[in-house]
């Protein structure tokens, strides 16, 4: 029996969650997400570097549930996979990638860590 693996992703919701419906009537959640990055210094401290932003998409009833329970600024963890996408902006084709979340939950450990730091 093969071991089933998934990609995981954590970060924060950077945009207002948008819920739309496909032509077949399936729910589709879209959010822009951010990931903070840190560099460890020689003295053991950490310096925050550039925050990166990415696209997260979710489908079906899970998308509707996530839309009702997530807001901009929430920390999250997600399980799913990354897929390449091509879209058009200002008449030019742009290649990128998006994370397709199968599961999405609040990152309670990260929220607690941020509270403990202050």
CSV table of C-alpha atoms in Angstrom, one decimal, residues 19 28 33-34 39 45 49 63 67 71 91-92 94 106-107:
chain,number,residue,atom,x,y,z
A,19,UNK,CA,-16.9,33.2,-2.7
A,28,UNK,CA,-15.2,28.5,-5.3
A,33,UNK,CA,-2.5,34.7,1.3
A,34,UNK,CA,0.7,35.9,2.8
A,39,UNK,CA,16.4,34.8,8.7
A,45,UNK,CA,17.9,36.1,16.9
A,49,UNK,CA,12.6,39.4,5.6
A,63,UNK,CA,-15.3,26.6,0.3
A,67,UNK,CA,-15.9,31.7,3.6
A,71,UNK,CA,-11.6,36.8,7.5
A,91,UNK,CA,-3.7,41.7,-22.4
A,92,UNK,CA,-0.6,39.8,-21.4
A,94,UNK,CA,0.9,35.6,-16.9
A,106,UNK,CA,-7.3,28.2,11.9
A,107,UNK,CA,-3.6,28.1,13.0
